[in-house]
Structure formats: structure tokens, C-alpha cells
PDB file of C-alpha atoms in Angstrom:
ATOM      1  CA  VAL A   1      -5.705  -8.180 -28.153  1.00  0.00           C
ATOM      2  CA  SER A   2      -3.353 -10.125 -25.905  1.00  0.00           C
ATOM      3  CA  ALA A   3       0.347 -10.975 -26.208  1.00  0.00           C
ATOM      4  CA  TYR A   4       2.355 -13.346 -24.022  1.00  0.00           C
ATOM      5  CA  SER A   5       6.004 -14.361 -23.860  1.00  0.00           C
ATOM      6  CA  ASN A   6       7.904 -16.766 -21.620  1.00  0.00           C
ATOM      7  CA  LEU A   7      11.712 -17.098 -21.581  1.00  0.00           C
ATOM      8  CA  VAL A   8      14.000 -19.523 -19.753  1.00  0.00           C
ATOM      9  CA  TYR A   9      17.819 -19.603 -19.769  1.00  0.00           C
ATOM     10  CA  ALA A  10      19.885 -22.259 -17.976  1.00  0.00           C
ATOM     11  CA  TYR A  11      23.674 -22.517 -17.684  1.00  0.00           C
ATOM     12  CA  LYS A  12      25.549 -25.737 -16.814  1.00  0.00           C
ATOM     13  CA  GLY A  13      22.602 -27.014 -14.813  1.00  0.00           C
ATOM     14  CA  LYS A  14      23.591 -24.682 -11.979  1.00  0.00           C
ATOM     15  CA  TYR A  15      22.030 -21.331 -12.793  1.00  0.00           C
ATOM     16  CA  SER A  16      18.764 -20.382 -14.438  1.00  0.00           C
ATOM     17  CA  LEU A  17      16.895 -17.216 -15.310  1.00  0.00           C
ATOM     18  CA  THR A  18      13.179 -17.045 -16.113  1.00  0.00           C
ATOM     19  CA  GLY A  19      10.949 -14.264 -17.320  1.00  0.00           C
ATOM     20  CA  SER A  20       7.398 -13.814 -18.514  1.00  0.00           C
ATOM     21  CA  PHE A  21       5.560 -10.883 -20.031  1.00  0.00           C
ATOM     22  CA  ARG A  22       1.920 -10.358 -20.916  1.00  0.00           C
ATOM     23  CA  ILE A  23      -0.111  -7.393 -22.122  1.00  0.00           C
ATOM     24  CA  ASP A  24      -3.897  -7.255 -22.495  1.00  0.00           C
ATOM     25  CA  GLN A  25      -5.784  -4.521 -24.310  1.00  0.00           C
ATOM     26  CA  SER A  26      -9.316  -5.023 -23.052  1.00  0.00           C
ATOM     27  CA  ASP A  27     -12.098  -2.709 -21.908  1.00  0.00           C
ATOM     28  CA  LEU A  28     -12.474  -4.987 -18.859  1.00  0.00           C
ATOM     29  CA  PHE A  29      -9.495  -3.105 -17.398  1.00  0.00           C
ATOM     30  CA  GLY A  30     -11.157   0.303 -17.696  1.00  0.00           C
ATOM     31  CA  THR A  31     -11.916   2.798 -20.425  1.00  0.00           C
ATOM     32  CA  ASP A  32      -8.681   4.780 -19.986  1.00  0.00           C
ATOM     33  CA  PRO A  33      -5.925   3.347 -22.256  1.00  0.00           C
ATOM     34  CA  LYS A  34      -3.278   3.802 -19.544  1.00  0.00           C
ATOM     35  CA  TYR A  35      -5.005   1.078 -17.499  1.00  0.00           C
ATOM     36  CA  ARG A  36      -5.424  -1.359 -20.386  1.00  0.00           C
ATOM     37  CA  TYR A  37      -1.858  -1.240 -21.666  1.00  0.00           C
ATOM     38  CA  LYS A  38      -0.103  -1.874 -18.365  1.00  0.00           C
ATOM     39  CA  PRO A  39       1.950  -5.081 -18.757  1.00  0.00           C
ATOM     40  CA  LEU A  40       1.988  -8.071 -16.432  1.00  0.00           C
ATOM     41  CA  TRP A  41       5.438  -9.540 -15.854  1.00  0.00           C
ATOM     42  CA  SER A  42       7.628 -11.708 -13.673  1.00  0.00           C
ATOM     43  CA  VAL A  43      11.357 -12.409 -13.406  1.00  0.00           C
ATOM     44  CA  GLY A  44      13.160 -15.058 -11.420  1.00  0.00           C
ATOM     45  CA  ALA A  45      16.526 -16.674 -10.839  1.00  0.00           C
ATOM     46  CA  ALA A  46      17.622 -19.980  -9.326  1.00  0.00           C
ATOM     47  CA  TRP A  47      20.945 -21.401  -8.145  1.00  0.00           C
ATOM     48  CA  ASN A  48      21.498 -25.140  -7.712  1.00  0.00           C
ATOM     49  CA  ILE A  49      24.014 -24.857  -4.893  1.00  0.00           C
ATOM     50  CA  HIS A  50      24.464 -28.613  -4.502  1.00  0.00           C
ATOM     51  CA  LYS A  51      26.091 -28.791  -7.952  1.00  0.00           C
ATOM     52  CA  GLU A  52      28.939 -26.489  -7.007  1.00  0.00           C
ATOM     53  CA  ASP A  53      32.377 -28.034  -6.468  1.00  0.00           C
ATOM     54  CA  PHE A  54      32.554 -26.941  -2.838  1.00  0.00           C
ATOM     55  CA  MET A  55      29.423 -29.033  -2.076  1.00  0.00           C
ATOM     56  CA  HIS A  56      30.691 -32.365  -3.407  1.00  0.00           C
ATOM     57  CA  ASP A  57      32.085 -33.505  -0.048  1.00  0.00           C
ATOM     58  CA  ILE A  58      28.841 -32.836   1.809  1.00  0.00           C
ATOM     59  CA  SER A  59      27.121 -36.149   1.155  1.00  0.00           C
ATOM     60  CA  TRP A  60      24.077 -35.628   3.374  1.00  0.00           C
ATOM     61  CA  ILE A  61      22.850 -32.722   1.187  1.00  0.00           C
ATOM     62  CA  LYS A  62      21.261 -34.284  -1.881  1.00  0.00           C
ATOM     63  CA  SER A  63      19.732 -31.111  -3.325  1.00  0.00           C
ATOM     64  CA  LEU A  64      19.823 -27.430  -2.399  1.00  0.00           C
ATOM     65  CA  LYS A  65      18.320 -24.700  -4.560  1.00  0.00           C
ATOM     66  CA  LEU A  66      18.118 -20.974  -3.833  1.00  0.00           C
ATOM     67  CA  ARG A  67      15.553 -18.995  -5.810  1.00  0.00           C
ATOM     68  CA  VAL A  68      14.321 -15.407  -5.978  1.00  0.00           C
ATOM     69  CA  ALA A  69      11.431 -13.927  -7.934  1.00  0.00           C
ATOM     70  CA  GLU A  70       9.581 -10.690  -8.485  1.00  0.00           C
ATOM     71  CA  GLY A  71       6.385 -10.126 -10.411  1.00  0.00           C
ATOM     72  CA  PHE A  72       3.421  -7.913 -11.137  1.00  0.00           C
ATOM     73  CA  ASN A  73      -0.074  -9.143 -11.968  1.00  0.00           C
ATOM     74  CA  GLY A  74      -3.608  -7.855 -12.150  1.00  0.00           C
ATOM     75  CA  ASN A  75      -7.184  -8.924 -11.550  1.00  0.00           C
ATOM     76  CA  VAL A  76     -10.435  -7.592 -12.990  1.00  0.00           C
ATOM     77  CA  ALA A  77     -13.846  -7.314 -11.371  1.00  0.00           C
ATOM     78  CA  LYS A  78     -16.110 -10.158 -12.495  1.00  0.00           C
ATOM     79  CA  ASN A  79     -19.314  -8.345 -11.617  1.00  0.00           C
ATOM     80  CA  ALA A  80     -18.574  -4.760 -12.672  1.00  0.00           C
ATOM     81  CA  LEU A  81     -17.570  -3.043 -15.904  1.00  0.00           C
ATOM     82  CA  PRO A  82     -17.145   0.446 -17.331  1.00  0.00           C
ATOM     83  CA  GLU A  83     -20.604  -0.229 -18.849  1.00  0.00           C
ATOM     84  CA  VAL A  84     -23.983  -0.980 -17.258  1.00  0.00           C
ATOM     85  CA  ILE A  85     -24.666  -4.663 -16.537  1.00  0.00           C
ATOM     86  CA  ALA A  86     -28.281  -5.863 -16.579  1.00  0.00           C
ATOM     87  CA  SER A  87     -30.098  -9.200 -16.821  1.00  0.00           C
ATOM     88  CA  ASP A  88     -33.182  -9.914 -18.887  1.00  0.00           C
ATOM     89  CA  GLY A  89     -36.447 -11.285 -17.555  1.00  0.00           C
ATOM     90  CA  SER A  90     -40.217 -10.990 -17.737  1.00  0.00           C
ATOM     91  CA  ASN A  91     -42.562  -8.619 -15.961  1.00  0.00           C
ATOM     92  CA  THR A  92     -46.165  -9.627 -15.331  1.00  0.00           C
ATOM     93  CA  VAL A  93     -48.279  -6.488 -15.458  1.00  0.00           C
ATOM     94  CA  THR A  94     -51.651  -8.222 -15.257  1.00  0.00           C
ATOM     95  CA  PRO A  95     -52.452 -11.955 -15.037  1.00  0.00           C
ATOM     96  CA  GLY A  96     -51.651 -13.487 -18.405  1.00  0.00           C
ATOM     97  CA  THR A  97     -49.837 -10.402 -19.692  1.00  0.00           C
ATOM     98  CA  THR A  98     -46.029 -10.263 -19.552  1.00  0.00           C
ATOM     99  CA  PHE A  99     -43.501  -7.886 -20.983  1.00  0.00           C
ATOM    100  CA  PRO A 100     -39.719  -8.248 -21.401  1.00  0.00           C
ATOM    101  CA  MET A 101     -37.698  -6.329 -18.823  1.00  0.00           C
ATOM    102  CA  LEU A 102     -34.155  -5.649 -17.691  1.00  0.00           C
ATOM    103  CA  SER A 103     -32.982  -5.746 -14.069  1.00  0.00           C
ATOM    104  CA  LEU A 104     -30.016  -3.558 -13.164  1.00  0.00           C
ATOM    105  CA  LYS A 105     -27.057  -5.511 -11.747  1.00  0.00           C
ATOM    106  CA  THR A 106     -24.339  -2.854 -11.578  1.00  0.00           C
ATOM    107  CA  ILE A 107     -24.111   0.716 -12.769  1.00  0.00           C
ATOM    108  CA  ALA A 108     -21.389   1.894 -15.154  1.00  0.00           C
ATOM    109  CA  ASN A 109     -18.047   2.914 -13.638  1.00  0.00           C
ATOM    110  CA  SER A 110     -15.768   4.578 -16.185  1.00  0.00           C
ATOM    111  CA  GLY A 111     -13.064   5.000 -13.532  1.00  0.00           C
ATOM    112  CA  LEU A 112     -12.871   1.283 -12.736  1.00  0.00           C
ATOM    113  CA  ARG A 113      -9.338  -0.090 -12.724  1.00  0.00           C
ATOM    114  CA  TRP A 114      -7.938  -3.551 -12.225  1.00  0.00           C
ATOM    115  CA  GLU A 115      -6.438  -4.735  -8.967  1.00  0.00           C
ATOM    116  CA  GLN A 116      -2.647  -4.574  -9.059  1.00  0.00           C
ATOM    117  CA  THR A 117      -0.375  -6.871  -7.056  1.00  0.00           C
ATOM    118  CA  ARG A 118       3.418  -6.729  -6.730  1.00  0.00           C
ATOM    119  CA  ASN A 119       5.093  -9.901  -5.448  1.00  0.00           C
ATOM    120  CA  TYR A 120       8.573 -10.510  -4.021  1.00  0.00           C
ATOM    121  CA  ASN A 121       9.729 -13.985  -3.005  1.00  0.00           C
ATOM    122  CA  ILE A 122      12.915 -15.672  -1.861  1.00  0.00           C
ATOM    123  CA  GLY A 123      13.007 -19.375  -1.168  1.00  0.00           C
ATOM    124  CA  LEU A 124      15.192 -22.388  -0.501  1.00  0.00           C
ATOM    125  CA  ASP A 125      14.366 -25.945  -1.637  1.00  0.00           C
ATOM    126  CA  TYR A 126      16.232 -28.788   0.011  1.00  0.00           C
ATOM    127  CA  ASN A 127      16.576 -32.562  -0.017  1.00  0.00           C
ATOM    128  CA  ILE A 128      18.744 -33.930   2.770  1.00  0.00           C
ATOM    129  CA  PHE A 129      19.845 -37.316   4.002  1.00  0.00           C
ATOM    130  CA  LYS A 130      17.908 -40.033   2.214  1.00  0.00           C
ATOM    131  CA  ASN A 131      14.288 -39.159   2.690  1.00  0.00           C
ATOM    132  CA  ILE A 132      13.769 -35.594   3.940  1.00  0.00           C
ATOM    133  CA  SER A 133      12.773 -32.716   1.653  1.00  0.00           C
ATOM    134  CA  GLY A 134      11.020 -29.377   1.920  1.00  0.00           C
ATOM    135  CA  SER A 135      11.229 -25.650   1.338  1.00  0.00           C
ATOM    136  CA  ILE A 136      11.516 -22.305   3.126  1.00  0.00           C
ATOM    137  CA  ASP A 137       9.863 -19.227   1.601  1.00  0.00           C
ATOM    138  CA  TYR A 138       9.631 -15.580   2.566  1.00  0.00           C
ATOM    139  CA  TYR A 139       7.339 -13.309   0.562  1.00  0.00           C
ATOM    140  CA  ILE A 140       6.062  -9.752   0.363  1.00  0.00           C
ATOM    141  CA  LYS A 141       2.843  -9.065  -1.510  1.00  0.00           C
ATOM    142  CA  LYS A 142       1.465  -5.553  -1.975  1.00  0.00           C
ATOM    143  CA  SER A 143      -1.944  -5.094  -3.583  1.00  0.00           C
ATOM    144  CA  THR A 144      -3.353  -1.725  -4.664  1.00  0.00           C
ATOM    145  CA  ASP A 145      -6.713  -0.689  -6.104  1.00  0.00           C
ATOM    146  CA  ILE A 146      -8.443  -3.580  -4.309  1.00  0.00           C
ATOM    147  CA  LEU A 147     -11.959  -4.050  -5.681  1.00  0.00           C
ATOM    148  CA  ALA A 148     -14.818  -3.984  -3.168  1.00  0.00           C
ATOM    149  CA  ASN A 149     -18.467  -2.992  -2.787  1.00  0.00           C
ATOM    150  CA  ASN A 150     -18.915   0.502  -1.402  1.00  0.00           C
ATOM    151  CA  PRO A 151     -21.954   2.656  -0.552  1.00  0.00           C
ATOM    152  CA  ILE A 152     -22.796   5.339  -3.128  1.00  0.00           C
ATOM    153  CA  ASP A 153     -25.414   8.014  -3.635  1.00  0.00           C
ATOM    154  CA  ALA A 154     -28.655   6.087  -4.252  1.00  0.00           C
ATOM    155  CA  THR A 155     -29.813   8.689  -6.803  1.00  0.00           C
ATOM    156  CA  LYS A 156     -27.199   7.233  -9.141  1.00  0.00           C
ATOM    157  CA  GLY A 157     -29.445   4.182  -9.515  1.00  0.00           C
ATOM    158  CA  ALA A 158     -27.959   1.814  -6.922  1.00  0.00           C
ATOM    159  CA  SER A 159     -27.008   1.814  -3.256  1.00  0.00           C
ATOM    160  CA  TYR A 160     -23.687   0.025  -3.704  1.00  0.00           C
ATOM    161  CA  ALA A 161     -21.095  -0.235  -6.452  1.00  0.00           C
ATOM    162  CA  VAL A 162     -17.774  -1.997  -6.988  1.00  0.00           C
ATOM    163  CA  ILE A 163     -14.918   0.506  -6.849  1.00  0.00           C
ATOM    164  CA  ASN A 164     -11.142   0.422  -6.366  1.00  0.00           C
ATOM    165  CA  ASN A 165     -11.312   0.608  -2.622  1.00  0.00           C
ATOM    166  CA  ALA A 166      -8.070  -0.118  -0.753  1.00  0.00           C
ATOM    167  CA  SER A 167      -4.390  -1.036  -0.621  1.00  0.00           C
ATOM    168  CA  ILE A 168      -3.078  -3.994   1.410  1.00  0.00           C
ATOM    169  CA  ARG A 169       0.374  -5.422   2.172  1.00  0.00           C
ATOM    170  CA  ASN A 170       0.975  -9.064   3.113  1.00  0.00           C
ATOM    171  CA  ASN A 171       4.273 -10.555   4.168  1.00  0.00           C
ATOM    172  CA  GLY A 172       4.975 -13.941   5.608  1.00  0.00           C
ATOM    173  CA  LEU A 173       7.133 -16.996   6.086  1.00  0.00           C
ATOM    174  CA  GLU A 174       6.306 -20.577   5.080  1.00  0.00           C
ATOM    175  CA  VAL A 175       8.275 -23.672   6.046  1.00  0.00           C
ATOM    176  CA  SER A 176       7.452 -27.158   4.771  1.00  0.00           C
ATOM    177  CA  LEU A 177       8.997 -30.503   5.668  1.00  0.00           C
ATOM    178  CA  HIS A 178       8.313 -33.920   4.161  1.00  0.00           C
ATOM    179  CA  ALA A 179       9.828 -37.251   5.121  1.00  0.00           C
ATOM    180  CA  ASP A 180       9.388 -40.672   3.531  1.00  0.00           C
ATOM    181  CA  TRP A 181      10.135 -43.156   6.294  1.00  0.00           C
ATOM    182  CA  VAL A 182       9.040 -46.318   4.530  1.00  0.00           C
ATOM    183  CA  THR A 183       8.536 -46.730   0.784  1.00  0.00           C
ATOM    184  CA  HIS A 184       7.342 -50.132  -0.363  1.00  0.00           C
ATOM    185  CA  LYS A 185       5.079 -51.349  -3.113  1.00  0.00           C
ATOM    186  CA  ASP A 186       2.556 -52.530  -0.515  1.00  0.00           C
ATOM    187  CA  PHE A 187       3.095 -50.002   2.257  1.00  0.00           C
ATOM    188  CA  ASN A 188       4.161 -46.345   2.492  1.00  0.00           C
ATOM    189  CA  TRP A 189       4.740 -44.284   5.603  1.00  0.00           C
ATOM    190  CA  ASN A 190       5.467 -40.568   5.292  1.00  0.00           C
ATOM    191  CA  THR A 191       5.149 -37.433   7.371  1.00  0.00           C
ATOM    192  CA  GLY A 192       4.489 -33.882   6.248  1.00  0.00           C
ATOM    193  CA  ILE A 193       4.284 -30.595   8.103  1.00  0.00           C
ATOM    194  CA  VAL A 194       3.723 -26.996   6.994  1.00  0.00           C
ATOM    195  CA  LEU A 195       4.278 -23.965   9.212  1.00  0.00           C
ATOM    196  CA  SER A 196       3.298 -20.476   8.097  1.00  0.00           C
ATOM    197  CA  HIS A 197       3.063 -16.990   9.515  1.00  0.00           C
ATOM    198  CA  ASN A 198       1.426 -14.067   7.727  1.00  0.00           C
ATOM    199  CA  THR A 199       1.052 -10.404   8.571  1.00  0.00           C
ATOM    200  CA  SER A 200      -1.552  -8.356   6.719  1.00  0.00           C
ATOM    201  CA  LYS A 201      -1.848  -4.578   6.945  1.00  0.00           C
ATOM    202  CA  VAL A 202      -4.379  -2.268   5.340  1.00  0.00           C
ATOM    203  CA  LEU A 203      -2.384   0.656   3.985  1.00  0.00           C
ATOM    204  CA  GLN A 204      -5.218   2.740   2.567  1.00  0.00           C
ATOM    205  CA  VAL A 205      -9.012   2.646   2.359  1.00  0.00           C
ATOM    206  CA  TYR A 206     -10.735   4.961  -0.077  1.00  0.00           C
ATOM    207  CA  ASN A 207     -14.187   5.040   1.518  1.00  0.00           C
ATOM    208  CA  VAL A 208     -16.198   2.522   3.528  1.00  0.00           C
ATOM    209  CA  SER A 209     -18.724   4.654   5.406  1.00  0.00           C
ATOM    210  CA  ILE A 210     -22.305   5.350   4.330  1.00  0.00           C
ATOM    211  CA  THR A 211     -21.846   8.978   5.440  1.00  0.00           C
ATOM    212  CA  SER A 212     -19.322   9.416   2.641  1.00  0.00           C
ATOM    213  CA  ALA A 213     -21.536   7.886  -0.024  1.00  0.00           C
ATOM    214  CA  SER A 214     -21.682  11.118  -1.983  1.00  0.00           C
ATOM    215  CA  SER A 215     -17.874  11.096  -2.256  1.00  0.00           C
ATOM    216  CA  ALA A 216     -17.946   7.593  -3.704  1.00  0.00           C
ATOM    217  CA  SER A 217     -20.620   8.727  -6.126  1.00  0.00           C
ATOM    218  CA  SER A 218     -18.395  11.585  -7.287  1.00  0.00           C
ATOM    219  CA  TYR A 219     -15.597   9.061  -7.714  1.00  0.00           C
ATOM    220  CA  LEU A 220     -17.784   6.985 -10.018  1.00  0.00           C
ATOM    221  CA  SER A 221     -18.654   9.995 -12.120  1.00  0.00           C
ATOM    222  CA  SER A 222     -15.161  11.444 -12.452  1.00  0.00           C
ATOM    223  CA  GLY A 223     -13.039   8.299 -12.392  1.00  0.00           C
ATOM    224  CA  ALA A 224     -10.660  10.058 -10.012  1.00  0.00           C
ATOM    225  CA  SER A 225      -7.465   8.278  -9.095  1.00  0.00           C
ATOM    226  CA  ASN A 226      -6.773   7.223  -5.483  1.00  0.00           C
TER     227      ASN A 226
END
């Protein structure tokens, strides 16, 4: 079962508010209901500054928009589930004799949760003079319960399993600039440039060493929370 809603409100062409909401009730997000029912959402606001009265005398600014947004989204593992995943095939016991078989892909992980990401963004879109446009964005992105392969106790039936492994924070700045110098039906000349800087920091790692494989195995069995 999935429900989705998207709302937009604009006032006088100057101000706007946006919001979206989604909830998914699927076993792909884990067997515990508290993981399945967590909603995904985003909210944002924008201000068209160039439409304000105090901007009318500034002719070289054609468009100027300030925007802010915050959101929360999730991601599921494509190759792991709370149930066992296996593929079918054939096994040749003796020449000319085959039997159907299953090959184990991933073991069951009842404690599997979806990746969760919280986003914050503030940006400025501009169009100045006659032919120059671009944007400036600053963002913070924090991801928890990152899915990754991790060593486990081999007696569980596999050497590695996908678990919720780490937490990471990214923050950065992006600046873009575009200029149309010549626009003609037979010839166009434009220039574009994008500058970006990103800082990524690992905040937490559950377990990445083979010496702690038994701990990861216990995690799979109990579904313990990080």
C-alpha cells in the first residue's frame, strides 16, 4: 500500500510554498512495522525577489529567486530482503542426469532497514544583464543506516551479507554560470561553467572487520538497532 500527496501554494507570483508526502507499507523496508510506516516528505519555499517593488529600478537584474528546502527520503536494498533470496538452476549429477536446484544469493535479514537521508538546501537562481544566468546552492545531506556488504559468521550460510552499516554526512557548495553570447538561427555561441566543493565525513561504521564477523552475525539474528 502506498499513498502520495503533493501540494503547491503561490501568492501574487512572488511567494510559493511546496510540500510532498509519501508513505509505503512494504516488507521491502523490513519486517518491523515501525520501519515500514515511516513517511517520506519534503517542504520548500521560494521568493521571487525581482518582483518586489524595491527591485523595479534595478534594470540589470532580470530574475532573482531565493529558495529553501528540507526533505527526508529512503532507499531499499535491491539485493537483500528480510527473506532468503535464491535463484533456480540445474544440477548435473551424472552425465545426462540433471536435477532442479536453488543457489543461495543472500540470507534472510529480519533486522534490515532502509537507508534514510535528510536533506537541507538553500539556493539562489539569477538572470542578470541580457544573457547571463545561473544558480548558487549550499546543501547538507545526512544519511543513516547506509546499506553495505559486511563479513558475517560463515556458519550462517554465507560469508557476507548486506546490513545497515554506516552513517555519512555530506555538505557542499555548487555554483553554476551560463552565458549566451550569440543566439542566431544559424549560429549559437554560449559558455557554461560549474564549480562545486563537497565535504564527506563518515560519522559511524557499524562493523567492517572480518575479526568482528560474529558480531555482525548476531546483528542479523537479533535485528539490533545501531
